Amino acid sequence: MVKKAGFQDVDAPVERSELAQALSQCRAAFVSVGLFSALINVLMLTGPLFMLQVYDRVLPSRSVETLVGFAILVIILYAFQAILEGIRGRLMSRIGTHLDESLSSRVYSIIAKLPFFARGQGDGLRPVRDLDQIRSFLSGGGPTAMFDLPWIPVYLALCFLFHPLIGIAALAGGAVLFVITILAEYMTRRPTAAAAELAASRNGLLEATRRNAEAVHAMGMADRLNDRWSEVNAGYLEHQRRAYDVASGLSTLSRALRLLIQSVILGLGAYLVIHEQASAGVIIASSILVSRALAPVELAVANWRSFVGARQSWKSLEQMLTMIPARQAPLALPRPEEILAVEGVSTTPPASPRIVLRDATFALKAGDALGIIGPSGAGKSTLARTLVGVWPALRGRISLDGAALDNWSAEDLGRHIGYLPQGVELFDGTVAENISRFDPEASPDAILSAAKSAGVHELILSLPAGYDTIIGESGEALSAGQRQRVALARALYGDPFLVVLDEPNANLDEAGDQALTTAIASVRERGGIAVVVAHRPSALAATNLVLLLVEGRIERFGPKEKTLRGLVRSATEAA
């Protein structure tokens, strides 16, 4: 079959999204919910049929025994209905829980990777909020109303059996409620979508304020940020109010119309009885039957706002899952031991068209330590992030012992890489857990070895509980220098082959500088590779190579003494 450019092969199988695949695993549960819904809707006829029998058989015959028999039967049928509705509700709750459990790990991985794909996202936790929204909708009353909607024609058919006029009145009422449902869809879509976007901006501003609370307080920014928060929050509340007003107004209208239609049916039944075209039981039975026929529509309108919100969350989460696809674990590769090769690498920051690093090419062998220097904004941190795979290369190739970084799984690659970012972040837990990267099988010897290599062992022992000291969120129990040295120990944990340190001495004192130099020397001695982004010369003490970056390009690369001497000579000549 020939395909034209720009057109998709209609015969090609369409791959379902991860959300659809996770939901399809609940196919048997949905079938069960459908079967229970069928039984429940059949049992819903208990009330109308009971009233019909009471008015047409019990009252004319004045038979108490018949009334008692019908009453016992009705009690049994209603009990079964209650049990089935309870089971159906629990099944829908389990479907929502299963969806959450199936995707929770993927959603966590998306949140962990999102800053590298879409920098500046307002609400970094939006994927998990979207999943919560979908689960909440599936566990609510909206889906059950959808399962009941197909039974409306059955109830309308029974109304026509009672009398054509009753059927026509019920059909007209259903048509009006259907129009209200369409209005609910049309009128709530935009304000709900806008509210979701503003909620993301609002949550992002709150999170940024919490992270930077010290700067906000110290520099008197609270009132100005509060004004911005009030503006965003006002817009969010306005769109929420619009969506709520529309949904609430249409829900109230649908309820009032259903009650009106029910009364109209009562009046119409009475008219038919007066003209001897129907029995007395038809009056009550038809009223109950019409009420039941229109109840799913009313329930759907009442839950339409939740349905629109869940649909928005579904669309948003699908986009995230597509943007950050799951990777299959590649074949495990042996531990790298020889060389790091960078070949024509160019890199752009996430969600930015600007190329910050251009055509970088160099190689390091086991035992090398490279110092990266250059003016601010030259691309030093970008190169560091690219070397460890945090930011993917736009073009070019980075390899360890000939294997490109893409050939490793994140878990396997992480064992061979130590990374100390410019902005040190620790996690709520013990010092030992942070050093071991929260490895549940970490050995005490490996933790102690990393701490000693970073020169932080004695410092840790001076803490209130030593290695078991809880450091709090972001390491708030430690000073900036202590956090940096613990993060250095984390980078050295497990003796990784490649250790990349981005301005590791930014918060270090003289003792910390000496510990850093010793740590870099130990990496070289054991046959690893160290890369250090440096602003202070003390960070270069243990390096044997220097790379100068200027405006994203490598200007100089070579042995430290020769390269630095050349820089001094160039500066002297320029003067």
XYZ file of C-alpha atoms in Angstrom:
575
model
C 0.000 0.000 0.000
C 1.430 3.398 -1.034
C 1.311 6.173 1.518
C 1.423 9.839 0.606
C 3.626 12.196 2.533
C 1.781 13.812 5.397
C -0.920 11.125 5.579
C -1.083 8.313 8.100
C -1.649 4.774 6.908
C -5.235 4.106 7.882
C -4.554 0.375 7.887
C -1.668 0.713 10.342
C -2.541 -0.337 13.884
C -2.957 2.581 16.255
C -0.970 2.076 19.417
C -3.005 2.711 22.521
C -1.756 5.128 25.138
C -0.439 3.893 28.475
C -3.567 5.221 30.172
C -5.804 3.282 27.799
C -3.695 0.153 28.259
C -3.878 0.434 32.046
C -7.641 0.911 31.890
C -8.041 -1.992 29.463
C -6.591 -4.287 32.127
C -9.834 -3.659 34.017
C -11.949 -4.933 31.109
C -13.308 -7.841 33.161
C -14.214 -5.454 35.998
C -16.033 -3.137 33.558
C -17.944 -6.112 32.147
C -18.921 -7.045 35.708
C -20.035 -3.475 36.381
C -22.132 -3.620 33.198
C -23.756 -6.888 34.290
C -24.458 -5.555 37.775
C -25.888 -2.388 36.209
C -28.216 -4.532 34.082
C -29.451 -6.421 37.146
C -29.813 -3.204 39.141
C -31.854 -1.563 36.392
C -34.094 -4.615 36.159
C -34.567 -4.515 39.938
C -35.413 -0.812 39.624
C -38.708 -1.967 38.131
C -39.635 -3.350 41.541
C -41.173 -0.074 42.729
C -43.377 0.641 39.690
C -44.549 -2.976 39.416
C -45.304 -3.131 43.153
C -47.415 0.021 42.964
C -49.151 -1.304 39.866
C -50.054 -4.548 41.654
C -51.177 -2.776 44.805
C -53.569 -0.466 42.952
C -54.816 -2.976 40.378
C -54.932 -6.227 42.389
C -54.589 -5.723 46.140
C -56.989 -2.809 46.614
C -59.793 -4.232 44.421
C -59.503 -7.665 46.075
C -58.857 -6.272 49.604
C -56.523 -9.247 50.125
C -54.089 -8.715 53.028
C -52.334 -12.006 52.234
C -51.561 -10.801 48.698
C -50.256 -7.484 50.069
C -47.996 -9.252 52.574
C -46.699 -11.582 49.866
C -45.881 -8.682 47.567
C -44.299 -6.768 50.475
C -41.965 -9.680 51.336
C -40.984 -10.060 47.684
C -40.285 -6.328 47.403
C -38.105 -6.385 50.535
C -36.047 -9.252 49.124
C -35.654 -7.557 45.731
C -34.641 -4.219 47.281
C -32.105 -6.027 49.481
C -30.582 -7.624 46.388
C -30.537 -4.241 44.675
C -28.732 -2.647 47.619
C -26.136 -5.448 47.641
C -25.546 -5.158 43.896
C -25.198 -1.361 44.073
C -22.705 -1.753 46.897
C -20.680 -4.265 44.885
C -20.807 -2.043 41.800
C -19.542 0.941 43.788
C -16.692 -1.120 45.254
C -15.758 -2.385 41.791
C -15.541 1.164 40.417
C -13.435 2.167 43.408
C -11.082 -0.757 42.733
C -10.846 0.198 39.052
C -9.712 3.690 40.050
C -7.232 2.248 42.544
C -5.868 -0.213 39.966
C -5.348 2.595 37.463
C -3.465 4.593 40.078
C -1.309 1.628 41.107
C -0.537 0.767 37.480
C 0.664 4.272 36.634
C 1.974 5.626 39.940
C 5.572 4.585 39.202
C 5.410 6.078 35.706
C 3.914 9.289 37.066
C 6.703 9.516 39.635
C 9.303 9.021 36.907
C 7.606 11.763 34.848
C 7.757 14.190 37.773
C 11.438 13.302 38.288
C 12.243 13.913 34.591
C 9.834 16.754 33.806
C 12.306 19.588 34.589
C 14.636 18.194 31.899
C 11.932 18.179 29.213
C 9.800 21.227 29.999
C 11.669 23.686 32.138
C 9.539 26.311 33.845
C 6.374 24.185 34.143
C 4.069 25.939 36.605
C 2.990 22.927 38.628
C 5.623 20.218 38.754
C 3.193 17.920 40.558
C 0.439 18.220 37.947
C 0.814 14.620 36.643
C 0.013 13.148 40.053
C -2.852 15.619 40.511
C -4.217 14.531 37.122
C -4.017 10.887 38.136
C -5.798 11.678 41.406
C -8.539 13.472 39.464
C -9.087 10.493 37.155
C -9.130 8.040 40.050
C -11.572 10.227 41.988
C -13.927 10.411 39.004
C -13.844 6.646 38.433
C -14.642 6.076 42.100
C -17.565 8.545 42.074
C -21.112 8.446 40.767
C -20.393 9.707 37.257
C -19.362 6.378 35.646
C -22.322 4.510 37.143
C -24.642 7.071 35.527
C -22.982 6.272 32.185
C -23.687 2.580 32.707
C -27.339 3.385 33.474
C -27.878 5.647 30.438
C -28.300 2.744 27.931
C -31.316 1.545 29.946
C -33.302 4.724 29.336
C -34.851 3.333 26.101
C -36.048 0.277 28.044
C -37.879 2.444 30.561
C -39.310 4.624 27.803
C -40.527 1.514 25.982
C -42.354 0.409 29.136
C -43.907 3.869 29.350
C -45.205 3.448 25.805
C -46.648 0.065 26.859
C -48.581 1.783 29.626
C -49.965 4.294 27.101
C -48.536 6.121 24.042
C -49.226 9.540 25.593
C -47.205 8.618 28.680
C -44.378 7.405 26.454
C -44.419 10.605 24.384
C -44.367 12.773 27.521
C -41.450 10.778 28.956
C -39.587 10.943 25.626
C -40.059 14.718 25.439
C -38.764 15.084 28.995
C -35.730 12.938 28.187
C -35.009 15.067 25.103
C -35.058 18.245 27.200
C -32.678 16.734 29.755
C -30.411 15.546 26.938
C -30.205 19.122 25.650
C -29.244 20.230 29.166
C -26.475 17.615 29.147
C -25.129 19.004 25.862
C -25.258 22.514 27.336
C -23.336 21.287 30.379
C -20.620 19.923 28.082
C -20.399 23.098 26.013
C -20.569 25.608 28.858
C -18.215 23.931 31.366
C -15.402 22.901 29.011
C -13.597 26.251 28.714
C -13.826 27.459 32.340
C -12.735 24.041 33.607
C -9.722 23.981 31.265
C -8.780 27.547 32.205
C -9.123 26.750 35.903
C -6.807 23.751 35.482
C -4.124 25.909 33.827
C -4.387 28.603 36.492
C -4.264 25.936 39.200
C -0.922 24.799 37.774
C 0.416 28.380 37.856
C -0.941 28.896 41.359
C 0.641 25.712 42.705
C 3.925 26.537 40.977
C 4.038 29.976 42.621
C 3.284 28.465 46.025
C 6.030 25.854 45.645
C 8.553 28.480 44.500
C 7.657 30.678 47.495
C 8.083 27.758 49.888
C 11.470 26.795 48.411
C 12.748 30.384 48.560
C 11.151 31.408 51.843
C 14.387 32.827 53.254
C 15.038 35.105 50.272
C 11.379 36.177 50.163
C 11.434 37.171 53.821
C 14.917 38.736 53.861
C 14.399 40.931 50.795
C 10.842 42.006 51.551
C 9.335 40.275 48.539
C 6.386 38.747 50.385
C 3.881 41.536 49.684
C 4.735 41.706 45.966
C 4.555 37.939 45.574
C 1.338 38.009 47.572
C -0.082 40.450 45.018
C 0.901 38.102 42.205
C -0.590 35.161 44.114
C -3.830 37.097 44.662
C -4.053 37.890 40.944
C -3.513 34.276 39.877
C -5.776 32.947 42.616
C -8.527 35.413 41.681
C -8.441 34.193 38.087
C -8.524 30.585 39.268
C -11.474 31.214 41.576
C -13.307 33.138 38.837
C -13.095 30.257 36.370
C -13.920 27.761 39.111
C -16.946 29.858 40.012
C -18.090 29.974 36.391
C -17.751 26.235 35.991
C -19.525 25.629 39.305
C -22.316 28.106 38.552
C -22.968 26.496 35.173
C -22.842 22.934 36.501
C -24.867 23.760 39.605
C -27.451 25.766 37.654
C -27.955 23.076 35.019
C -28.083 20.378 37.705
C -30.780 22.311 39.581
C -32.664 22.880 36.318
C -32.508 19.197 35.390
C -33.753 18.186 38.852
C -36.648 20.665 38.687
C -37.559 19.517 35.178
C -37.491 15.880 36.234
C -39.870 16.629 39.119
C -42.074 18.644 36.754
C -42.123 15.815 34.214
C -42.973 13.374 36.997
C -45.916 15.572 38.018
C -46.995 15.913 34.398
C -47.007 12.127 34.120
C -49.144 11.911 37.274
C -51.622 14.372 35.826
C -51.617 12.617 32.481
C -52.187 9.256 34.196
C -55.115 10.702 36.124
C -56.564 12.063 32.862
C -56.281 8.634 31.254
C -57.919 6.957 34.274
C -60.802 9.456 34.160
C -61.379 8.582 30.517
C -60.990 4.865 31.344
C -57.913 4.499 29.115
C -55.663 3.252 31.939
C -55.937 1.636 35.355
C -55.353 3.458 38.636
C -52.041 1.670 39.154
C -50.679 3.220 35.972
C -50.776 6.679 37.588
C -48.174 5.855 40.277
C -46.253 3.204 38.325
C -45.689 5.443 35.300
C -44.611 8.350 37.505
C -41.995 6.190 39.268
C -40.896 4.640 35.963
C -40.379 8.020 34.283
C -38.492 9.286 37.306
C -36.196 6.275 37.105
C -35.801 6.668 33.333
C -34.618 10.267 33.681
C -32.524 9.797 36.836
C -29.313 8.756 34.975
C -29.479 11.919 32.863
C -29.908 14.062 35.960
C -27.021 12.259 37.670
C -24.838 12.699 34.582
C -25.550 16.452 34.527
C -24.799 16.688 38.258
C -21.437 14.957 37.709
C -20.600 16.653 34.415
C -18.127 19.060 36.000
C -16.207 16.084 37.420
C -16.388 14.380 34.038
C -14.966 17.433 32.249
C -12.222 17.746 34.874
C -11.328 14.057 34.527
C -11.253 14.395 30.743
C -8.917 17.390 30.984
C -6.690 15.437 33.368
C -6.739 12.424 31.039
C -5.642 14.579 28.109
C -2.934 16.330 30.138
C -1.568 13.074 31.561
C -1.566 11.424 28.128
C 0.503 14.333 26.800
C 2.984 13.895 29.647
C 3.217 10.135 29.099
C 3.818 10.711 25.394
C 6.362 13.490 25.957
C 8.353 11.359 28.425
C 7.991 7.782 27.142
C 8.964 4.776 29.203
C 12.199 3.151 28.154
C 12.728 -0.566 28.050
C 15.759 -1.618 30.052
C 18.645 -2.226 27.622
C 21.054 -5.118 27.922
C 23.259 -4.723 30.993
C 26.766 -3.564 30.067
C 30.009 -4.184 31.963
C 31.367 -1.549 34.312
C 33.261 1.173 32.381
C 36.960 1.237 33.208
C 38.871 2.987 30.429
C 37.617 6.115 28.653
C 35.033 8.906 28.466
C 34.652 10.210 24.910
C 32.765 13.386 23.933
C 32.297 13.712 20.164
C 30.775 16.837 18.573
C 28.274 17.387 21.362
C 25.862 20.334 21.256
C 23.235 20.925 23.933
C 20.250 23.183 24.489
C 18.474 23.711 27.830
C 15.065 22.017 28.114
C 12.263 23.856 26.282
C 14.759 26.370 24.861
C 15.899 26.778 21.240
C 19.197 28.405 22.246
C 22.298 26.231 21.817
C 24.447 26.733 24.915
C 27.139 24.122 24.238
C 28.517 23.834 20.685
C 30.453 20.968 19.103
C 32.362 19.905 22.215
C 34.939 17.190 21.493
C 37.484 15.720 23.903
C 38.371 12.433 25.600
C 39.444 11.458 29.105
C 41.055 8.213 30.133
C 41.065 6.387 33.461
C 43.024 8.361 36.055
C 42.353 11.767 34.481
C 40.862 14.727 36.326
C 39.566 17.580 34.171
C 38.988 21.123 35.404
C 36.413 23.110 33.393
C 36.901 26.873 33.571
C 35.465 29.869 31.801
C 33.401 33.029 32.326
C 29.857 32.937 33.680
C 27.345 31.779 31.092
C 30.003 29.991 29.050
C 28.177 26.633 29.296
C 30.201 24.938 32.044
C 27.210 23.622 34.008
C 25.514 22.661 30.734
C 28.533 20.516 29.854
C 28.458 18.930 33.320
C 24.751 18.117 33.018
C 25.278 16.680 29.543
C 28.169 14.448 30.662
C 25.980 12.715 33.251
C 22.937 12.464 30.958
C 20.761 14.963 32.850
C 20.355 17.067 29.719
C 20.297 15.047 26.479
C 22.663 16.125 23.713
C 21.029 17.859 20.770
C 23.610 16.242 18.528
C 26.868 14.395 18.966
C 27.720 11.453 21.196
C 28.965 10.821 24.736
C 30.238 7.331 25.481
C 31.816 5.319 28.272
C 34.185 2.630 26.973
C 32.557 3.018 23.550
C 28.957 2.631 24.792
C 26.762 5.725 24.344
C 24.908 6.921 27.447
C 21.618 5.967 25.755
C 22.751 2.333 25.786
C 22.567 2.256 29.573
C 19.480 2.171 31.745
C 19.253 5.071 34.184
C 19.664 2.661 37.103
C 22.789 0.998 35.703
C 24.334 4.253 34.519
C 23.723 5.828 37.915
C 25.922 3.221 39.595
C 28.871 4.346 37.501
C 28.332 8.099 37.865
C 28.789 10.422 40.799
C 27.296 13.897 40.405
C 27.407 16.939 42.631
C 25.104 19.592 41.086
C 25.569 23.303 41.543
C 22.404 23.523 43.606
C 22.813 20.856 46.299
C 19.578 19.075 47.210
C 19.362 16.436 49.944
C 16.292 14.437 50.941
C 14.450 14.025 54.200
C 16.108 11.039 55.829
C 19.272 10.115 57.666
C 22.776 11.173 56.652
C 23.575 7.525 55.885
C 20.522 7.179 53.627
C 21.469 10.298 51.679
C 25.072 9.179 51.217
C 23.957 5.719 50.046
C 21.472 7.240 47.589
C 18.720 5.488 49.576
C 20.011 2.079 48.535
C 18.157 -0.422 50.781
C 21.052 -2.874 50.443
C 23.821 -0.372 51.170
C 26.605 -1.767 53.325
C 27.979 0.270 56.255
C 31.497 -0.159 54.841
C 30.511 1.470 51.528
C 28.863 4.411 53.341
C 31.869 4.911 55.613
C 34.246 4.645 52.649
C 32.356 7.371 50.728
C 32.248 9.628 53.794
C 35.965 9.222 54.431
C 36.798 9.825 50.758
C 34.864 13.099 50.989
C 36.584 13.988 54.269
C 33.251 14.287 56.041
C 33.441 11.300 58.425
C 34.498 13.303 61.493
C 31.936 16.013 60.720
C 29.160 13.433 60.592
C 30.256 11.878 63.881
C 29.889 15.310 65.502
C 26.185 15.458 64.567
C 23.627 14.609 67.295
C 22.986 11.055 66.041
C 26.001 10.636 63.770
C 25.136 8.836 60.558
C 21.565 8.328 61.827
C 20.906 12.066 62.124
C 17.672 13.088 60.375
C 18.603 16.048 58.193
C 15.058 17.157 57.260
C 13.667 18.316 53.940
C 16.428 19.613 51.603
C 18.956 18.987 54.382
C 17.687 21.924 56.437
C 19.343 20.547 59.601
C 22.783 21.076 58.019
C 24.675 24.195 57.024
C 25.352 24.914 53.343
C 28.928 23.672 53.650
C 27.857 20.513 55.476
C 25.238 19.802 52.836
C 27.812 20.208 50.090
C 30.240 17.810 51.758
C 27.520 15.194 52.396
C 26.484 15.565 48.742
C 30.143 15.026 47.771
C 30.142 11.780 49.775
C 26.947 10.788 47.938
C 28.695 11.437 44.614
C 31.600 9.212 45.668
C 29.419 6.386 47.027
C 30.077 3.065 45.318
C 33.349 4.244 43.705
C 31.742 5.407 40.428
C 33.909 5.506 37.304
C 32.880 9.059 36.325
C 32.584 11.747 39.008
C 31.283 15.158 37.869
C 31.413 18.019 40.388
C 29.800 21.360 39.521
C 31.418 24.113 41.612
C 32.008 21.710 44.514
C 33.866 24.264 46.659
C 31.279 27.058 46.451
C 30.419 26.727 50.161
C 33.574 25.095 51.489
C 36.112 26.464 53.936
C 39.837 25.710 53.838
C 39.354 22.274 55.406
C 36.622 21.534 52.905
C 38.876 22.572 50.017
C 41.557 20.202 51.250
C 39.007 17.373 51.553
C 37.832 18.078 48.003
C 41.380 17.909 46.656
C 41.936 14.615 48.473
C 38.651 13.241 47.088
C 39.575 14.108 43.486
C 43.020 12.563 43.974
C 41.434 9.367 45.338
C 39.206 9.096 42.246
C 42.282 9.307 40.039
C 44.231 6.799 42.126
C 41.551 4.121 41.861
C 41.318 4.541 38.067
C 38.241 6.728 37.836
C 37.654 9.972 35.935
C 36.875 13.256 37.691
C 35.412 16.368 36.024
C 35.330 19.564 38.087
C 33.579 22.800 37.133
C 35.623 25.462 38.901
C 35.406 29.162 39.630
C 38.041 29.077 42.365
C 41.572 27.887 41.540
C 41.685 25.667 44.643
C 39.294 23.230 42.947
C 41.924 22.551 40.264
C 44.636 21.421 42.686
C 44.231 17.697 41.971
C 43.404 17.960 38.238
C 45.843 17.159 35.454
C 43.799 18.601 32.565
C 42.024 21.912 32.010
C 39.285 22.825 29.518
C 38.413 26.450 28.786
C 34.861 27.186 27.619
C 33.985 30.542 26.055
C 30.467 31.206 24.733
C 29.732 27.501 24.557
C 32.835 26.516 22.597
C 36.036 24.843 23.719
C 38.811 27.409 23.398
C 41.587 25.410 25.044
C 42.025 21.838 26.243
C 45.151 20.121 27.503
C 47.522 19.567 30.424
C 46.819 21.914 33.310
C 50.191 23.668 33.552
C 50.483 24.233 29.813
C 46.893 25.433 29.411
C 46.966 27.796 32.381
C 50.363 29.123 31.301
C 48.932 29.841 27.864
C 46.021 31.699 29.437
C 48.364 33.829 31.504
C 50.506 34.590 28.431
C 47.401 35.536 26.397
C 46.164 37.813 29.184
C 49.589 39.479 29.428
C 49.774 40.070 25.681
C 46.233 41.483 25.676
C 47.200 43.908 28.446
